């Protein structure tokens, strides 16, 4: 029996049940955030690591953000592959991603730019380049890269999202 012929709406379709569950989940997250948010719990003791000695064999937590020099051991195999094939766009993108993921944006920008010289219409790399510019404080350059990305692929979701973030 279809919903139209059953005015009481006594049965639910699978789609309706999943949609209701999704709405309830989202509502629960919103209400939970509104009442709890990310505020500290009153009376809680803050956790500190001052004076704590790491276990034997453990490396201490880094005290500063990564630098290009500190990422050298991770970048070395990629740099060797790039030396063997300087026109390998995939290796350039991997190096860009390594530096981007570790917040070393000047090097990420360098490798993304080089990759785009080989693949100028890659919206993923162009969007990452734009975002690296954004995090480096160059909003105009970020928007310019997003516009180039959208020229190549007007429906690229990550680019559209980032345009919304930058322009808000």
XYZ file of N, CA and C in Angstrom:
504
model
N 0.845 -1.159 0.000
C 0.000 0.000 0.000
C 0.898 1.232 0.000
N 0.660 2.178 -0.886
C 1.488 3.378 -0.953
C 1.053 4.384 0.086
N 1.916 5.352 0.334
C 1.645 6.354 1.350
C 0.432 7.194 0.972
N 0.256 7.453 -0.344
C -0.863 8.273 -0.785
C -2.210 7.604 -0.476
N -2.288 6.283 -0.583
C -3.559 5.612 -0.345
C -3.782 5.287 1.126
N -2.807 5.549 1.969
C -2.937 5.289 3.387
C -2.831 6.626 4.130
N -3.979 7.288 4.363
C -3.929 8.616 4.960
C -3.333 8.635 6.365
N -3.372 7.524 7.069
C -2.805 7.523 8.419
C -1.288 7.421 8.390
N -0.717 7.076 7.221
C 0.745 6.986 7.102
C 1.312 5.926 8.028
N 0.695 4.780 8.148
C 1.063 3.754 9.104
C 2.374 3.054 8.848
N 2.920 3.096 7.653
C 4.183 2.407 7.386
C 5.220 3.411 6.909
N 6.453 3.086 7.189
C 7.572 3.929 6.793
C 8.398 3.179 5.747
N 8.888 3.897 4.777
C 9.813 3.287 3.827
C 11.208 3.331 4.446
N 12.094 2.545 3.888
C 13.470 2.548 4.379
C 14.085 3.934 4.247
N 13.806 4.576 3.146
C 14.362 5.914 2.919
C 13.882 6.897 3.984
N 12.610 6.856 4.305
C 12.067 7.752 5.325
C 12.693 7.478 6.691
N 12.873 6.202 7.015
C 13.465 5.847 8.303
C 14.911 6.339 8.403
N 15.698 6.144 7.326
C 17.074 6.616 7.342
C 17.136 8.140 7.395
N 16.250 8.796 6.672
C 16.216 10.250 6.692
C 15.884 10.767 8.094
N 14.912 10.141 8.750
C 14.558 10.539 10.110
C 15.736 10.316 11.057
N 16.418 9.195 10.908
C 17.575 8.916 11.764
C 18.665 9.958 11.545
N 18.901 10.336 10.293
C 19.906 11.350 9.989
C 19.516 12.696 10.588
N 18.272 13.075 10.460
C 17.795 14.342 11.026
C 17.950 14.326 12.554
N 17.590 13.229 13.186
C 17.724 13.126 14.642
C 19.193 13.204 15.071
N 20.074 12.564 14.315
C 21.499 12.618 14.633
C 22.016 14.041 14.529
N 21.674 14.714 13.437
C 22.128 16.091 13.255
C 21.557 16.998 14.347
N 20.303 16.830 14.672
C 19.670 17.627 15.719
C 20.364 17.377 17.063
N 20.683 16.132 17.345
C 21.384 15.790 18.580
C 22.757 16.442 18.653
N 23.475 16.456 17.525
C 24.785 17.104 17.503
C 24.663 18.602 17.740
N 23.698 19.228 17.103
C 23.518 20.674 17.263
C 23.133 21.009 18.699
N 22.166 20.294 19.250
C 21.722 20.556 20.615
C 22.858 20.269 21.601
N 23.574 19.190 21.389
C 24.699 18.863 22.266
C 25.772 19.926 22.226
N 26.062 20.440 21.034
C 27.072 21.477 20.924
C 26.604 22.763 21.596
N 25.329 23.083 21.419
C 24.806 24.311 22.014
C 24.874 24.272 23.539
N 24.573 23.129 24.121
C 24.569 23.043 25.574
C 25.936 22.734 26.154
N 26.739 21.996 25.447
C 28.043 21.601 25.963
C 29.152 22.370 25.290
N 29.075 22.474 23.954
C 30.090 23.185 23.199
C 31.454 22.567 23.406
N 32.458 23.383 23.325
C 33.809 22.898 23.539
C 34.417 23.520 24.790
N 33.557 24.012 25.658
C 34.043 24.645 26.889
C 34.599 23.594 27.842
N 35.484 24.030 28.694
C 36.066 23.128 29.685
C 35.005 22.763 30.726
N 35.134 21.598 31.261
C 34.224 21.149 32.303
C 34.593 21.864 33.605
N 33.613 22.528 34.264
C 33.940 23.229 35.505
C 34.486 22.263 36.549
N 35.522 22.682 37.229
C 36.095 21.858 38.287
C 37.087 20.820 37.796
N 37.239 20.699 36.471
C 38.176 19.715 35.943
C 39.603 20.208 36.137
N 40.499 19.291 36.378
C 41.904 19.628 36.560
C 42.569 19.582 35.190
N 43.216 20.679 34.791
C 43.875 20.654 33.482
C 45.023 19.665 33.467
N 45.190 19.011 32.318
C 46.252 18.029 32.155
C 47.483 18.739 31.622
N 48.596 18.545 32.292
C 49.853 19.120 31.827
C 50.885 18.019 31.738
N 51.903 18.298 30.943
C 52.980 17.314 30.823
C 54.275 17.845 31.411
N 54.219 18.986 32.057
C 55.428 19.551 32.663
C 55.946 18.608 33.738
N 57.209 18.343 33.693
C 57.826 17.498 34.710
C 57.614 16.015 34.483
N 56.954 15.630 33.405
C 56.716 14.224 33.114
C 57.839 13.724 32.228
N 58.444 12.640 32.602
C 59.518 12.053 31.832
C 58.947 10.975 30.932
N 59.253 11.023 29.624
C 58.729 9.986 28.741
C 59.362 8.633 29.072
N 58.671 7.538 28.770
C 59.224 6.217 29.024
C 60.517 5.999 28.242
N 61.331 5.081 28.731
C 62.599 4.777 28.065
C 62.326 4.341 26.635
N 63.097 4.879 25.717
C 62.952 4.500 24.316
C 61.954 5.354 23.557
N 61.130 6.106 24.256
C 60.150 6.954 23.581
C 60.801 8.270 23.216
N 60.401 8.789 22.072
C 60.942 10.084 21.686
C 60.090 11.174 22.315
N 60.709 12.256 22.746
C 59.937 13.328 23.363
C 59.028 14.004 22.343
N 57.964 14.588 22.817
C 57.036 15.285 21.938
C 57.736 16.492 21.336
N 57.459 16.780 20.062
C 58.109 17.926 19.453
C 57.640 19.217 20.111
N 58.572 20.141 20.297
C 58.235 21.391 20.957
C 57.906 22.479 19.956
N 58.258 22.284 18.718
C 57.999 23.291 17.695
C 57.331 22.627 16.494
N 56.621 23.418 15.713
C 56.008 22.837 14.518
C 57.082 22.326 13.558
N 56.719 21.399 12.697
C 57.703 20.857 11.763
C 58.244 21.951 10.837
N 59.450 21.732 10.388
C 60.084 22.622 9.418
C 60.473 21.777 8.214
N 60.873 22.448 7.158
C 61.326 21.720 5.973
C 62.496 20.814 6.330
N 63.371 21.300 7.216
C 64.540 20.504 7.608
C 64.128 19.283 8.426
N 63.161 19.447 9.322
C 62.748 18.308 10.144
C 61.989 17.260 9.327
N 61.452 17.652 8.176
C 60.737 16.709 7.315
C 61.663 16.039 6.306
N 62.928 16.401 6.315
C 63.887 15.865 5.356
C 63.907 14.333 5.304
N 63.896 13.628 6.442
C 63.894 12.158 6.349
C 62.661 11.604 5.614
N 61.523 12.251 5.783
C 60.326 11.800 5.078
C 60.355 12.193 3.601
N 60.947 13.342 3.314
C 60.978 13.843 1.945
C 62.077 13.196 1.108
N 63.095 12.648 1.742
C 64.268 12.133 1.021
C 63.924 11.151 -0.096
N 63.081 10.127 0.140
C 62.785 9.206 -0.964
C 62.068 9.894 -2.126
N 61.189 10.826 -1.800
C 60.481 11.543 -2.859
C 61.428 12.464 -3.623
N 62.329 13.116 -2.900
C 63.311 13.983 -3.558
C 64.242 13.177 -4.468
N 64.596 11.957 -4.031
C 65.432 11.088 -4.864
C 64.673 10.680 -6.131
N 63.393 10.359 -5.971
C 62.581 10.002 -7.144
C 62.435 11.195 -8.082
N 62.312 12.377 -7.513
C 62.181 13.587 -8.321
C 63.480 13.897 -9.054
N 64.606 13.624 -8.408
C 65.906 13.844 -9.051
C 66.049 12.916 -10.262
N 65.546 11.689 -10.119
C 65.613 10.728 -11.223
C 64.654 11.114 -12.353
N 63.512 11.736 -12.014
C 62.519 12.125 -13.012
C 61.923 13.476 -12.627
N 62.594 14.571 -12.990
C 62.151 15.897 -12.574
C 60.781 16.303 -13.115
N 60.283 15.624 -14.111
C 58.980 15.966 -14.710
C 57.863 15.057 -14.198
N 58.073 14.397 -13.060
C 57.066 13.497 -12.516
C 56.085 14.308 -11.661
N 54.930 14.610 -12.232
C 53.938 15.444 -11.540
C 53.424 14.767 -10.272
N 53.278 13.456 -10.301
C 52.777 12.757 -9.115
C 53.729 12.910 -7.929
N 55.028 12.820 -8.192
C 56.010 12.991 -7.115
C 55.990 14.426 -6.595
N 55.852 15.385 -7.494
C 55.752 16.783 -7.070
C 54.531 16.996 -6.182
N 53.414 16.381 -6.547
C 52.192 16.504 -5.743
C 52.391 15.845 -4.381
N 53.039 14.682 -4.354
C 53.289 14.004 -3.080
C 54.164 14.850 -2.171
N 55.168 15.491 -2.730
C 56.013 16.387 -1.924
C 55.195 17.581 -1.434
N 54.379 18.146 -2.314
C 53.508 19.241 -1.900
C 52.591 18.814 -0.772
N 52.023 17.626 -0.891
C 51.127 17.121 0.156
C 51.862 16.900 1.477
N 53.081 16.392 1.405
C 53.874 16.167 2.626
C 54.069 17.482 3.377
N 54.482 18.499 2.663
C 54.720 19.791 3.305
C 53.399 20.456 3.726
N 52.377 20.348 2.890
C 51.073 20.935 3.219
C 50.511 20.294 4.495
N 50.527 18.979 4.549
C 49.967 18.266 5.702
C 50.704 18.595 6.994
N 51.944 19.020 6.881
C 52.741 19.376 8.056
C 52.843 20.884 8.246
N 52.009 21.624 7.529
C 51.892 23.084 7.679
C 53.167 23.832 7.295
N 53.936 23.275 6.396
C 55.121 23.956 5.879
C 54.715 24.469 4.489
N 53.962 25.558 4.487
C 53.299 26.022 3.275
C 54.225 26.572 2.197
N 55.321 27.238 2.516
C 56.179 27.714 1.415
C 56.675 26.577 0.512
N 57.086 25.462 1.103
C 57.540 24.328 0.299
C 56.358 23.673 -0.421
N 55.208 23.603 0.233
C 54.027 23.047 -0.429
C 53.695 23.872 -1.670
N 53.729 25.185 -1.529
C 53.440 26.071 -2.659
C 54.436 25.823 -3.793
N 55.691 25.671 -3.436
C 56.728 25.427 -4.456
C 56.428 24.159 -5.259
N 56.149 23.055 -4.560
C 55.952 21.786 -5.263
C 54.607 21.731 -5.984
N 53.570 22.310 -5.414
C 52.289 22.365 -6.123
C 52.413 23.202 -7.395
N 53.144 24.315 -7.320
C 53.325 25.172 -8.493
C 54.059 24.415 -9.595
N 55.088 23.684 -9.221
C 55.836 22.892 -10.208
C 54.958 21.796 -10.814
N 54.114 21.163 -10.003
C 53.217 20.121 -10.522
C 52.209 20.721 -11.500
N 51.741 21.923 -11.198
C 50.759 22.560 -12.075
C 51.367 23.035 -13.385
N 52.685 23.228 -13.430
C 53.341 23.520 -14.701
C 53.215 22.326 -15.642
N 53.148 21.128 -15.060
C 53.017 19.904 -15.860
C 51.562 19.507 -16.085
N 50.714 19.791 -15.111
C 49.274 19.460 -15.204
C 48.459 20.688 -14.791
N 48.343 21.683 -15.665
C 47.717 22.948 -15.270
C 46.223 22.865 -14.966
N 45.550 21.839 -15.412
C 44.101 21.755 -15.204
C 43.702 20.790 -14.101
N 44.612 20.475 -13.204
C 44.302 19.562 -12.102
C 43.636 20.356 -10.978
N 42.310 20.219 -10.813
C 41.621 21.040 -9.807
C 41.996 20.682 -8.373
N 42.372 19.438 -8.123
C 42.758 19.052 -6.760
C 44.041 19.759 -6.334
N 45.040 19.736 -7.197
C 46.321 20.365 -6.869
C 46.145 21.882 -6.811
N 45.382 22.425 -7.756
C 45.193 23.871 -7.774
C 44.456 24.334 -6.511
N 43.495 23.554 -6.053
C 42.780 23.903 -4.822
C 43.708 23.822 -3.615
N 44.546 22.790 -3.568
C 45.516 22.693 -2.465
C 46.497 23.861 -2.496
N 46.909 24.266 -3.695
C 47.794 25.419 -3.814
C 47.091 26.672 -3.289
N 45.833 26.845 -3.671
C 45.073 27.990 -3.183
C 44.958 27.987 -1.672
N 44.717 26.828 -1.108
C 44.573 26.728 0.344
C 45.910 26.984 1.042
N 47.004 26.531 0.448
C 48.330 26.833 1.016
C 48.581 28.340 0.986
N 48.168 28.998 -0.105
C 48.270 30.460 -0.153
C 47.416 31.090 0.947
N 46.204 30.575 1.134
C 45.296 31.109 2.151
C 45.925 31.023 3.537
N 46.452 29.849 3.870
C 47.066 29.672 5.184
C 48.349 30.493 5.335
N 48.953 30.877 4.211
C 50.166 31.708 4.257
C 49.834 33.193 4.314
N 48.539 33.523 4.277
C 48.131 34.920 4.380
C 47.937 35.627 3.053
N 47.865 34.882 1.969
C 47.705 35.478 0.651
C 46.318 35.159 0.088
N 45.308 35.841 0.611
C 43.921 35.555 0.227
C 43.677 35.792 -1.263
N 44.263 36.853 -1.823
C 44.039 37.163 -3.240
C 44.589 36.050 -4.132
N 45.765 35.554 -3.781
C 46.351 34.460 -4.557
C 45.505 33.188 -4.413
N 44.961 32.965 -3.220
C 44.105 31.801 -3.005
C 42.888 31.873 -3.909
N 42.219 33.023 -3.929
C 41.019 33.189 -4.764
C 41.372 33.012 -6.233
N 42.514 33.541 -6.659
C 42.930 33.393 -8.057
C 43.101 31.922 -8.428
N 43.688 31.137 -7.524
C 43.857 29.699 -7.793
C 42.505 28.985 -7.821
N 41.613 29.355 -6.918
C 40.281 28.743 -6.915
C 39.540 29.069 -8.208
N 39.700 30.288 -8.711
C 39.032 30.664 -9.961
C 39.591 29.849 -11.128
N 40.890 29.612 -11.146
C 41.480 28.770 -12.195
C 40.961 27.338 -12.082
N 40.837 26.855 -10.852
C 40.323 25.508 -10.643
C 38.890 25.388 -11.151
N 38.070 26.388 -10.844
C 36.671 26.358 -11.286
C 36.549 26.544 -12.795
N 37.503 27.221 -13.404
C 37.494 27.339 -14.865
C 37.705 25.970 -15.505
N 38.550 25.139 -14.879
C 38.808 23.796 -15.390
C 37.683 22.828 -15.034
N 37.077 23.018 -13.837
C 36.010 22.124 -13.370
C 35.046 22.936 -12.508
N 33.979 23.486 -13.108
C 33.075 24.386 -12.386
C 32.309 23.744 -11.222
N 32.293 22.431 -11.151
C 31.551 21.765 -10.076
C 32.464 21.078 -9.071
N 33.739 21.417 -9.066
C 34.681 20.772 -8.148
C 34.318 21.141 -6.702
N 33.874 20.153 -5.950
C 33.308 20.389 -4.614
C 34.298 21.036 -3.651
N 35.529 20.553 -3.604
C 36.498 21.120 -2.662
C 36.815 22.575 -2.982
N 36.885 22.889 -4.266
C 37.141 24.278 -4.643
C 35.974 25.156 -4.226
N 34.757 24.697 -4.506
C 33.575 25.483 -4.135
C 33.518 25.699 -2.628
N 33.832 24.673 -1.869
C 33.849 24.801 -0.407
C 34.865 25.848 0.036
N 36.065 25.765 -0.520
C 37.127 26.695 -0.134
C 36.826 28.134 -0.543
N 36.176 28.317 -1.682
C 35.757 29.655 -2.081
C 34.808 30.215 -1.035
N 33.883 29.388 -0.563
C 32.952 29.813 0.473
C 33.666 30.192 1.768
N 34.678 29.432 2.134
C 35.428 29.727 3.351
C 36.185 31.048 3.226
N 36.848 31.238 2.108
C 37.663 32.441 1.917
C 36.796 33.683 1.822
N 35.658 33.560 1.188
C 34.811 34.742 0.987
C 33.886 35.035 2.154
N 33.845 34.172 3.147
C 32.946 34.433 4.276
C 33.607 35.264 5.337
